[in-house]
Short mmCIF file of C-alpha atoms in Angstrom, two decimals:
data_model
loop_
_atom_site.label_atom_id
_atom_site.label_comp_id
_atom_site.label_asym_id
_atom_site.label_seq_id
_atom_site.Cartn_x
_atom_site.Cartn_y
_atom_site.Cartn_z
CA UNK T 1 0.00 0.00 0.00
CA UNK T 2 2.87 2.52 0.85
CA UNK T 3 4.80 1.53 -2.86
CA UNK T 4 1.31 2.80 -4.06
CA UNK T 5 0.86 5.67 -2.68
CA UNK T 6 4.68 6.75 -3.14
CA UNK T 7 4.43 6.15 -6.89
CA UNK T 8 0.84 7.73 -6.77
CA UNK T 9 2.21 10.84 -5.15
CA UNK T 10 6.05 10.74 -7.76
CA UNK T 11 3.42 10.70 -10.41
CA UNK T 12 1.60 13.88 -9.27
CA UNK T 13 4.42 15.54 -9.03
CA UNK T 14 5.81 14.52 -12.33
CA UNK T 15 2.52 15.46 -14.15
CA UNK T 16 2.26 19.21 -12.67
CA UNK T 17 5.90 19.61 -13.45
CA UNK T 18 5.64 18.42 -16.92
CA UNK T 19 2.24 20.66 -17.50
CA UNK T 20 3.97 23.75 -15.83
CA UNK T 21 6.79 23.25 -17.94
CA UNK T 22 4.18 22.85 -21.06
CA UNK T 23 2.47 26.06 -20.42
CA UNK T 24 6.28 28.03 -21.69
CA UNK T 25 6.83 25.78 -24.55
CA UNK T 26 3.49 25.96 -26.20
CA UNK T 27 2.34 28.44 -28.45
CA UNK T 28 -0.62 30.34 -28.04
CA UNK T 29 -0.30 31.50 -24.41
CA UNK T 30 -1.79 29.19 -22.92
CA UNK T 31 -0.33 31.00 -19.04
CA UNK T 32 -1.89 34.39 -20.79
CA UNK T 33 -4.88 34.87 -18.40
CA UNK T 34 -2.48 34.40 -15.74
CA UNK T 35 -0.14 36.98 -16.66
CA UNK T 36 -1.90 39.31 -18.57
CA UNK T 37 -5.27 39.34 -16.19
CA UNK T 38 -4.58 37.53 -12.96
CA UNK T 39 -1.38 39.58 -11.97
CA UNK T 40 -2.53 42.67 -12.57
CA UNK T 41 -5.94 42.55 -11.23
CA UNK T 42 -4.30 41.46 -8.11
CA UNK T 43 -1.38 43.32 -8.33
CA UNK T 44 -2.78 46.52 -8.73
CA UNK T 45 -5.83 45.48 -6.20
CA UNK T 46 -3.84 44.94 -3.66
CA UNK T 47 -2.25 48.45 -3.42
CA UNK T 48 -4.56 51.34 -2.63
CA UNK T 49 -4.70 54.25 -4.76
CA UNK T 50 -3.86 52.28 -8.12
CA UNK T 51 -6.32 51.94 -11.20
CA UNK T 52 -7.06 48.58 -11.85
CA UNK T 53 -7.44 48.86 -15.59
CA UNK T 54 -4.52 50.84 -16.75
CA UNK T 55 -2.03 50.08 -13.21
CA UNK T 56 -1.52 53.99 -13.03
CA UNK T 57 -1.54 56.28 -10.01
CA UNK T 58 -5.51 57.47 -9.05
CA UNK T 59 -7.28 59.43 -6.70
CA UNK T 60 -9.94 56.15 -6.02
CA UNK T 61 -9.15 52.71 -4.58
CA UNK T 62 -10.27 50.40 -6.87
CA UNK T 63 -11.48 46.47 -6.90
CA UNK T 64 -13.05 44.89 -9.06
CA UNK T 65 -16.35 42.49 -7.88
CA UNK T 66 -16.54 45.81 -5.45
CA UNK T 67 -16.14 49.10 -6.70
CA UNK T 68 -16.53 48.13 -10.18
CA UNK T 69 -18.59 45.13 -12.26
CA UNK T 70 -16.31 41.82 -12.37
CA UNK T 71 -16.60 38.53 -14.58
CA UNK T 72 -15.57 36.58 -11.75
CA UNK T 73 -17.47 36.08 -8.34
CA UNK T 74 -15.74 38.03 -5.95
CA UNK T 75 -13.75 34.89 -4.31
CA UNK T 76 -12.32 34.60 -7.54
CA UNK T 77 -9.27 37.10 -6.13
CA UNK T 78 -8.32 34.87 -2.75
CA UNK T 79 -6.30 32.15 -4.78
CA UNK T 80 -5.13 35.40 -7.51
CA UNK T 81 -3.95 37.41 -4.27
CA UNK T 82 -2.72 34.06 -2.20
CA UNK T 83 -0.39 33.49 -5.24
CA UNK T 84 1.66 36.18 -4.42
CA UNK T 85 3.33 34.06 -1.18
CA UNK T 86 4.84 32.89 -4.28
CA UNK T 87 5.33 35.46 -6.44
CA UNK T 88 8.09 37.20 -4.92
CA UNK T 89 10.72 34.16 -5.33
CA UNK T 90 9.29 32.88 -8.75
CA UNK T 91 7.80 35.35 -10.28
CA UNK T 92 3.57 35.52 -10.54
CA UNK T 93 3.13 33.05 -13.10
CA UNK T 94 4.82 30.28 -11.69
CA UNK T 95 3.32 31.22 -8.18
CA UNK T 96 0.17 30.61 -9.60
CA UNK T 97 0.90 27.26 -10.93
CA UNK T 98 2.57 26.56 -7.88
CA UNK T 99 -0.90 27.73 -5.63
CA UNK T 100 -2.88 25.52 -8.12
CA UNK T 101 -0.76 22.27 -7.41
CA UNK T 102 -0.66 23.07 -3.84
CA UNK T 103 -4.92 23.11 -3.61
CA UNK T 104 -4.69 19.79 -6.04
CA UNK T 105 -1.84 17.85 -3.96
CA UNK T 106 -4.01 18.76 -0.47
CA UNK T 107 -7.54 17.26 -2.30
CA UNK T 108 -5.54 14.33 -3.90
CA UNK T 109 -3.53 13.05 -0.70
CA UNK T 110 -7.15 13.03 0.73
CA UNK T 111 -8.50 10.93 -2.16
CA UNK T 112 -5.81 8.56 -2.40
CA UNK T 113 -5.82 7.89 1.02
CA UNK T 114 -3.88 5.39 2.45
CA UNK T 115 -3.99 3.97 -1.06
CA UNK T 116 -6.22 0.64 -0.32
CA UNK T 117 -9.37 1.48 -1.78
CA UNK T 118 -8.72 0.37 -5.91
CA UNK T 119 -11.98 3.02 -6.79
CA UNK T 120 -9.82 5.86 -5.03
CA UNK T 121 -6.40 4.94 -6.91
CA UNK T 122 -8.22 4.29 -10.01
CA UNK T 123 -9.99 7.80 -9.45
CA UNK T 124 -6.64 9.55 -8.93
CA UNK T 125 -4.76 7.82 -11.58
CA UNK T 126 -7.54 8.85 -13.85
CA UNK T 127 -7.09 12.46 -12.52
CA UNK T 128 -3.49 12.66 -13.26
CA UNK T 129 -4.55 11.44 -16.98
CA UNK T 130 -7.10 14.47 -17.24
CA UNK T 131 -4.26 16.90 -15.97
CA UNK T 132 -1.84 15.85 -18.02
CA UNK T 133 -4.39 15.49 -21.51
CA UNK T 134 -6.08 18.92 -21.28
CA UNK T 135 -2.67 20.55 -20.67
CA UNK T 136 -1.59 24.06 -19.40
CA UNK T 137 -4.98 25.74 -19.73
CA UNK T 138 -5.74 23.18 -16.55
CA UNK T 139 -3.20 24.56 -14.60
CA UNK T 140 -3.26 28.55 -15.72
CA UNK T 141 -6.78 29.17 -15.35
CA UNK T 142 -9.35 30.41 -12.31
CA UNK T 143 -11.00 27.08 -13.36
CA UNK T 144 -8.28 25.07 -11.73
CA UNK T 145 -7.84 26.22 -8.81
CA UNK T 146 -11.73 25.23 -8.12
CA UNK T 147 -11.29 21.82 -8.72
CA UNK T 148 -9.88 20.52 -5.91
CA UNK T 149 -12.81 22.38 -3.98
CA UNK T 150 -15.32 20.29 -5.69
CA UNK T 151 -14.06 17.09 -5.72
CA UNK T 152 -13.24 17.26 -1.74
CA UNK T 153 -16.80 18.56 -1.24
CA UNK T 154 -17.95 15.81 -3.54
CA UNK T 155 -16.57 13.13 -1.30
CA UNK T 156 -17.92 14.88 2.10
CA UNK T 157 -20.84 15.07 0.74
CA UNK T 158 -22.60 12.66 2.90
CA UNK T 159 -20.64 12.08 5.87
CA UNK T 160 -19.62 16.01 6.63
CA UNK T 161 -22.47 17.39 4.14
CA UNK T 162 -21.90 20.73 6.03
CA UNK T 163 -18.33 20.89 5.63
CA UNK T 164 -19.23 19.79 1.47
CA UNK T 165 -21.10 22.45 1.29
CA UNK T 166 -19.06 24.80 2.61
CA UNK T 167 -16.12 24.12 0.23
CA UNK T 168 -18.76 23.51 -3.24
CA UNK T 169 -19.76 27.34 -2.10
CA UNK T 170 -16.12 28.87 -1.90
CA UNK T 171 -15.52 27.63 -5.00
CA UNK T 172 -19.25 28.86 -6.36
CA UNK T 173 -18.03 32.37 -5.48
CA UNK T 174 -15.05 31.66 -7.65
CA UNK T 175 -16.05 30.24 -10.32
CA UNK T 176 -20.30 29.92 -10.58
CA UNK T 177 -20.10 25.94 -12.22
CA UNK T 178 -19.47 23.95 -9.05
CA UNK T 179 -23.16 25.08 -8.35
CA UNK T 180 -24.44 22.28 -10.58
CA UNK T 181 -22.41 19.59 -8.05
CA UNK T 182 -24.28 21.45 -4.88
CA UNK T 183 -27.44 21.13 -6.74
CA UNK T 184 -27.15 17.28 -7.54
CA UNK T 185 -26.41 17.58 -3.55
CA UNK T 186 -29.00 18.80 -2.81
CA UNK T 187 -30.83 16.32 -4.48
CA UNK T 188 -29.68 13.26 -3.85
CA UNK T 189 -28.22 13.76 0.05
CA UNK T 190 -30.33 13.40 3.14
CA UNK T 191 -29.31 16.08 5.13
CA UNK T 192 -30.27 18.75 2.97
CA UNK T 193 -30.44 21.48 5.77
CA UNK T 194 -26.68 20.66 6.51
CA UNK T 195 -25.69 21.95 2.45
CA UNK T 196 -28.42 24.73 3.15
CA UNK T 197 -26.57 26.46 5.88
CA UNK T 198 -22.80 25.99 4.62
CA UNK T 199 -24.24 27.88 1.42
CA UNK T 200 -26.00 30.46 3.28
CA UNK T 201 -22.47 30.59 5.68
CA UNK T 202 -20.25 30.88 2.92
CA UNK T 203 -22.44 33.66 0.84
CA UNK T 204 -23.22 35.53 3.98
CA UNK T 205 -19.15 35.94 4.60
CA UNK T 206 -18.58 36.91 1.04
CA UNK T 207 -21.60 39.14 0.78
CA UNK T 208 -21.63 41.19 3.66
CA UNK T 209 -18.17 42.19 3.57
CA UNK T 210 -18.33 43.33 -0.39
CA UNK T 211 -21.49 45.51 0.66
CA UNK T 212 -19.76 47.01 3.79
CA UNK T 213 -17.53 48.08 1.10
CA UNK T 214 -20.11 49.62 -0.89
CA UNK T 215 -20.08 46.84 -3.40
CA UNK T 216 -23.72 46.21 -3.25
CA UNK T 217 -24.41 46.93 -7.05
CA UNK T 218 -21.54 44.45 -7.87
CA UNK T 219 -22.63 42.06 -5.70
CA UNK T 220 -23.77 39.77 -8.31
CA UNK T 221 -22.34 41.38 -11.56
CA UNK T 222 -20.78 38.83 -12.86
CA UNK T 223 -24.36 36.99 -13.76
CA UNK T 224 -25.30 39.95 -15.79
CA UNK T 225 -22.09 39.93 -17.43
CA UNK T 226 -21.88 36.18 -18.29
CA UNK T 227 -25.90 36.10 -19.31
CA UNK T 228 -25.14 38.80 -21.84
CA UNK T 229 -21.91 37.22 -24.11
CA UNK T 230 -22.07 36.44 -27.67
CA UNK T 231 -21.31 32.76 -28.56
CA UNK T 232 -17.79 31.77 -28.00
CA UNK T 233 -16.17 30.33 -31.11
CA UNK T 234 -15.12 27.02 -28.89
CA UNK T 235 -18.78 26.83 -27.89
CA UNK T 236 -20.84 23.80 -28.90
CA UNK T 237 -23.65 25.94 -30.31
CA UNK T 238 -21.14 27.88 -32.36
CA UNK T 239 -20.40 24.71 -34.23
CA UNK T 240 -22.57 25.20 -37.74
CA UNK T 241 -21.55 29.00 -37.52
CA UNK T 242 -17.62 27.69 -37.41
CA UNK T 243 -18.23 25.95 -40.43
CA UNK T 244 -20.02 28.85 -42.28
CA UNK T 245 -17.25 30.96 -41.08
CA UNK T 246 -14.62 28.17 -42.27
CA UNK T 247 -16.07 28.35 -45.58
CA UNK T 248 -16.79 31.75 -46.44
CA UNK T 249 -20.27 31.91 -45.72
CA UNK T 250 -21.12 35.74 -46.16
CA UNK T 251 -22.41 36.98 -42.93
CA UNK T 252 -20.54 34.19 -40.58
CA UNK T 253 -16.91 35.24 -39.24
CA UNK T 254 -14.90 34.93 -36.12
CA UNK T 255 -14.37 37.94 -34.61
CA UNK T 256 -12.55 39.39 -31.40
CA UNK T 257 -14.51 41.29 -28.42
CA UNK T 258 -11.85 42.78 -26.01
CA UNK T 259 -15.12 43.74 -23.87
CA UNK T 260 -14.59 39.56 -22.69
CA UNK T 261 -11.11 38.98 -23.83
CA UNK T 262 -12.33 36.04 -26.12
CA UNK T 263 -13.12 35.15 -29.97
CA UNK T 264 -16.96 35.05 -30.62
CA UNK T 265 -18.63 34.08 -33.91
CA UNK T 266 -21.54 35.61 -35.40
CA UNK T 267 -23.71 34.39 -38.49
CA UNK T 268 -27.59 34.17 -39.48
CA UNK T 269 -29.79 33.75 -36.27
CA UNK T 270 -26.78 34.40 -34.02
CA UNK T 271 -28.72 37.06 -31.97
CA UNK T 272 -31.69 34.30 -31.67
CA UNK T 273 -29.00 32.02 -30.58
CA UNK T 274 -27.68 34.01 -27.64
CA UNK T 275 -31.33 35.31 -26.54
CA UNK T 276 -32.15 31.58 -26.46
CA UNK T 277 -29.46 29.47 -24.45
CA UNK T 278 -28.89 30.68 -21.45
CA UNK T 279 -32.22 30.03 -20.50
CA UNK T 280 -32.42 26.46 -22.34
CA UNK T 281 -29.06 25.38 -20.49
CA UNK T 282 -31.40 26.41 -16.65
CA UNK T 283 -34.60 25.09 -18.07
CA UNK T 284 -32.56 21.36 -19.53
CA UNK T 285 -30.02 21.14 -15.94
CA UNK T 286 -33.43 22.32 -13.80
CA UNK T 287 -35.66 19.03 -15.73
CA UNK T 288 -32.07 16.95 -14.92
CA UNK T 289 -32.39 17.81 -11.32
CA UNK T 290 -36.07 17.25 -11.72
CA UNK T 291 -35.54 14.23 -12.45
CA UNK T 292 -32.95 13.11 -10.21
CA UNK T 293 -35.19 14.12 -7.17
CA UNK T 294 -38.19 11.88 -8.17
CA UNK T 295 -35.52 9.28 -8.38
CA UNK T 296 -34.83 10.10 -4.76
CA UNK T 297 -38.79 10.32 -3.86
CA UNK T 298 -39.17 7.14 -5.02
CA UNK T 299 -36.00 5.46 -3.41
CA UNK T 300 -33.22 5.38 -4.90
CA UNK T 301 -30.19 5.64 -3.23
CA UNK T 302 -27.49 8.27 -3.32
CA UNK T 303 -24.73 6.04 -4.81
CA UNK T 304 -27.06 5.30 -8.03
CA UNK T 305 -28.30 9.09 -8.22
CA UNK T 306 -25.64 11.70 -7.27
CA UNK T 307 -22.30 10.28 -9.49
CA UNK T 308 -24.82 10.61 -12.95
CA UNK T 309 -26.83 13.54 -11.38
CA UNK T 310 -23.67 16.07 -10.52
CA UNK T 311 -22.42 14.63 -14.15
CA UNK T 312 -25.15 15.71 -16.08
CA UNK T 313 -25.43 18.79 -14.44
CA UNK T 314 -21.84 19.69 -15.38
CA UNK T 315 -22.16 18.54 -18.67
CA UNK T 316 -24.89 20.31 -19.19
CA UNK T 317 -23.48 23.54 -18.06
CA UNK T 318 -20.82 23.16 -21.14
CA UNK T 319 -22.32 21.87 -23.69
CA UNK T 320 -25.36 23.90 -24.03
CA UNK T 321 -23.40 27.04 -22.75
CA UNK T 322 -22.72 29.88 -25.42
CA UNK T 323 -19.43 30.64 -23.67
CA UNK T 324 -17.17 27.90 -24.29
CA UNK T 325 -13.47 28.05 -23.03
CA UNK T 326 -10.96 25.46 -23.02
CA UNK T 327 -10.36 24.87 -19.45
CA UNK T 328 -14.43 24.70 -18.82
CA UNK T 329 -13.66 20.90 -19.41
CA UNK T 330 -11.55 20.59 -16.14
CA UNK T 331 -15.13 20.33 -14.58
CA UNK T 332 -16.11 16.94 -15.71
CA UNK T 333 -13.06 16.31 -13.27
CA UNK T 334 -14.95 15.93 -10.10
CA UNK T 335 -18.11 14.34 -10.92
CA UNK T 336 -15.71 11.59 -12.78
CA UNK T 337 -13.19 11.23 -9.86
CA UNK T 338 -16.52 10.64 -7.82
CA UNK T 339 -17.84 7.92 -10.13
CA UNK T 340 -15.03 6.12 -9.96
CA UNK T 341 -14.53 5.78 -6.49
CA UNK T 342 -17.46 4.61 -5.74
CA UNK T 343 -18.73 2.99 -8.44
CA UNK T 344 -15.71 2.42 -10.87
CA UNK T 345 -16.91 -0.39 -12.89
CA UNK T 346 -20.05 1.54 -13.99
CA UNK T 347 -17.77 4.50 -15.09
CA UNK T 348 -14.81 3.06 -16.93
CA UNK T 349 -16.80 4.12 -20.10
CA UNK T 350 -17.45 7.80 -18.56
CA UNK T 351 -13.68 8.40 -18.14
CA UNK T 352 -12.58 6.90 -21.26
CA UNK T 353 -14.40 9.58 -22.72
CA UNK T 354 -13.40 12.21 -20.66
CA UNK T 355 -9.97 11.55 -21.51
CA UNK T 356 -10.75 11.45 -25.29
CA UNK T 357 -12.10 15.24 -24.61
CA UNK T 358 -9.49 16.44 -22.62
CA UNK T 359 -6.83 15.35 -25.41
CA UNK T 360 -8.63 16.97 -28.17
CA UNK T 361 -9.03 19.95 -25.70
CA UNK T 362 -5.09 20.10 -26.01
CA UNK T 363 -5.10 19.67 -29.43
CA UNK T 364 -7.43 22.65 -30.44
CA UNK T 365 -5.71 24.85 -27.61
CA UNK T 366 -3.30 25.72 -27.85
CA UNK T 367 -1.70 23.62 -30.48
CA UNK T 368 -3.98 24.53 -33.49
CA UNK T 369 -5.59 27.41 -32.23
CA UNK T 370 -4.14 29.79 -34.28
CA UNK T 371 -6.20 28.29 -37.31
CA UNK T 372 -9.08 29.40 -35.36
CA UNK T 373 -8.14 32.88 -34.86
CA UNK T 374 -9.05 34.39 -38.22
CA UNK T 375 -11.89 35.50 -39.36
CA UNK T 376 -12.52 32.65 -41.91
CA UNK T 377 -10.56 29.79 -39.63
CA UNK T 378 -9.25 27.02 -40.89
CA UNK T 379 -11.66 23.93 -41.81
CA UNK T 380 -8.79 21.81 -39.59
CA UNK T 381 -9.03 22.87 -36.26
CA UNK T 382 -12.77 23.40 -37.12
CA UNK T 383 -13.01 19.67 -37.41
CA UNK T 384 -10.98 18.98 -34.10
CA UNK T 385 -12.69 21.50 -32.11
CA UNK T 386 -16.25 20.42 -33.09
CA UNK T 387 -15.32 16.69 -32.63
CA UNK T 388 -14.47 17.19 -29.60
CA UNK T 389 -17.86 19.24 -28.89
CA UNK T 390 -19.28 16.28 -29.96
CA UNK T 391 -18.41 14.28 -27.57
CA UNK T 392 -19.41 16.61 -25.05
CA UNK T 393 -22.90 16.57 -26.16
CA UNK T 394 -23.04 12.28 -26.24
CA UNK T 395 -21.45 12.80 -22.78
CA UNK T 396 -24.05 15.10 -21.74
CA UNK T 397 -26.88 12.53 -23.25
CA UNK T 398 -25.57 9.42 -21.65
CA UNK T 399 -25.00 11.11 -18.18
CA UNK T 400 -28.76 12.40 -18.63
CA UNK T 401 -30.04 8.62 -19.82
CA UNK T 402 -27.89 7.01 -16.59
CA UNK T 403 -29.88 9.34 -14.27
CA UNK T 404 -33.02 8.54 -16.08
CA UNK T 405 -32.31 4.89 -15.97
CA UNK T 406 -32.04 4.59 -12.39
CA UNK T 407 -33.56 2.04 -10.25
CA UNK T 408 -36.00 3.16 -7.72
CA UNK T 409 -37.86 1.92 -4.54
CA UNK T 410 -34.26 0.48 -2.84
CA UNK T 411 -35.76 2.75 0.24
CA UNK T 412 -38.92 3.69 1.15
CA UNK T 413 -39.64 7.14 0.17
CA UNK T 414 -40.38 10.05 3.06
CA UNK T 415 -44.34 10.65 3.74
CA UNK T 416 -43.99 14.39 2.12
CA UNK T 417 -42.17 16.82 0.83
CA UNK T 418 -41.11 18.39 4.15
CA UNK T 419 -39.48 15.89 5.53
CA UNK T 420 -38.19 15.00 2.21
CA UNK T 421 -36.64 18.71 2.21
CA UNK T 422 -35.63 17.80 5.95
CA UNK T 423 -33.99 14.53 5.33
CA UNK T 424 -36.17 12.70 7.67
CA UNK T 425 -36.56 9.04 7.54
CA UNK T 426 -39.66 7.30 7.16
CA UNK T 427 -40.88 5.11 9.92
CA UNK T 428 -41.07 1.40 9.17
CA UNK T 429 -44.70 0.03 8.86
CA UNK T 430 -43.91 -2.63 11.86
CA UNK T 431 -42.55 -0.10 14.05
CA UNK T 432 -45.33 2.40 13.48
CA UNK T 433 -47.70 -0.47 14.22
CA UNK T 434 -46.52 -0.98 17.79
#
């Protein structure tokens, strides 16, 4: 068990070495957010009296998420500011994929354990395999960092559902995905008021603080600036507009909006388009959870619901999202990690797929990316990038068919919905009769 867990723990560092090292050779920039976004949001932040947009002397403190509209959720700047323990030995870019590895190495020693459980190895080899396959943009991204978040609070779910929650909610008010894994929670785990008040905890601590700042109009920003993108040229939905755009269909191109930082494509219908899925991703991951609670109603069991639930959720939240980014595939990490541990024979199939995805993540960015840069891109990387959306859709459909398929009536089912809400267990028919 010890050789295990030493050559489990050589290989961890070997693969965050090699992808650190990855993120200088490739082309691309594939460390750009870090350097070009994280470092000087946080650099300039965390000086008073410095402009956060253009780093030059002003009259104002400035922070973005508080005294100005932010992308990110306004935890998004603990892990950009706690890089810079770092920063001053290394540099800021390899502080931050230091920080990342450090949050990954912490949730990962957890998993593995003390390395006799063949679902947990087999979940953490497969890990290592996603790191390494989807490449720098793993490592140099916001995305990362909330990983390790959700697959801890996945695996705490139902013993310390409290202390689950609690961590699933940090990294909601990073990065707003790991919402769809407290969801599937919510769904599927008994002690529902336990994930009720570590989310209330955790957005009370981030909320009130922001308004004592006078950040109350900023509060939530970042849902108003996410709801109101264009379609992202790596986006599933962009697909058929790629392929206009690849072939010089007049009125589809690929264009740049600085606004975002990000390529977008437009064609015919594209303002239909982005009116229309935002609200069919909710209305497709709400029927999902739908779905998954009925299950629960009528007695299944968490093992059967949650590991399909959380994935479909996830999957859902890429695949039928008009912003599409690269290292949005790093979240199919934690509800696969999960499956496996607990259920690995069921989810060989789920992984090998993930993997697939991750590797032609890699391959579109940053390797061939710049094919996809132009205005007309390149019919190439227009094939790789839409295979590999692809697959995220069949992903998407099989998680969604698993959860459907589910057997039901393992346990009997509470006598309403408040104490289903409540997590209360149903008294058995012989004790009731006595």
């Amino acid at each position: 068990m010890v050789r295990r867990v030493v050559v489990l723990l050589l290989a961890f560092v070997a693969v965050h070495v090699t992808v650190g090292i990855l993120g200088y050779q490739q082309p691309n920039e594939p460390m750009g957010d870090v350097y070009l976004v994280y470092e000087p949001w946080s650099r300039c932040a965390l000086f008073g009296g410095i402009d956060v947009t253009s780093c030059t002397r002003s009259d104002m403190w400035e922070w973005p998420g508080i005294t100005e509209k932010w992308i990110y959720p306004q935890l998004a700047f603990l892990p950009m500011t706690f890089a810079w323990l770092f920063a001053w030995a290394v540099g800021y870019t390899p502080a931050w994929a230091i920080t990342v590895s450090l949050f990954n190495f912490v949730a990962f020693v957890i998993l593995v354990g003390r390395g006799r459980s063949r679902g947990r190895v087999l979940a953490a080899w497969f890990w290592l395999a996603a790191i390494l396959l989807v490449g720098p943009v793993g490592l140099y991204r916001i995305d990362g960092i909330t990983v390790p978040f959700a697959i801890l609070g996945s695996i705490w779910l139902v013993r310390r559902p409290f202390l689950a929650s609690v961590l699933l909610s940090i990294a909601v008010w990073m990065k707003v995905w790991p919402a769809a894994i407290l969801a599937a929670g919510f769904v599927a785990v008994r002690r529902r008021l336990a994930l009720i008040w570590g989310a209330v905890a955790v957005s009370l601590a981030t909320i009130i603080p922001v308004v004592a700042l006078g950040g109350a109009p900023y509060v939530f920003g970042f849902v108003g600036d996410q709801t109101s993108r264009g379609i992202q040229m790596e986006a599933p939905v962009g697909g058929l507009y790629m392929f206009l755009a690849s072939f010089y269909v007049p009125g589809s191109e690929v264009y740049y909006d600085g606004g975002v930082l990000t390529f977008q494509v437009s064609g015919p219908g594209s303002d239909i388009v982005i009116a229309v899925m935002t609200p069919l991703m909710l209305l497709v991951m709400a029927a999902v959870a739908v779905i998954g609670a009925q299950k629960m109603w009528r007695g299944a069991t968490f093992l059967s619901v949650f590991p399909p639930l959380s994935l479909a959720l996830v999957t859902a939240f890429i695949a039928l999202n008009k912003v599409g980014s690269p290292q949005y595939y790093v979240w199919l990490f934690a509800p696969v990690v999960l499956g496996l541990m607990l259920d690995r024979r069921r989810w060989y199939g789920f992984a090998v797929m993930t993997l697939a995805i991750c590797g032609l993540t890699q391959w579109v960015y940053p390797l061939v990316y710049d094919g996809l840069m132009a205005t007309h891109p390149a019919p190439f990387p227009v094939i790789l990038l839409e295979l590999r959306n692809l697959l995220a859709l069949v992903l998407m459909v099989w998680a969604i068919v698993r959860v459907v398929r589910v057997a039901t009536g393992r346990v009997p089912h509470p006598a309403s919905l408040r104490d289903w809400v409540l997590g209360r267990r149903p008294v058995p028919a012989r004790v009731a009769a006595k």
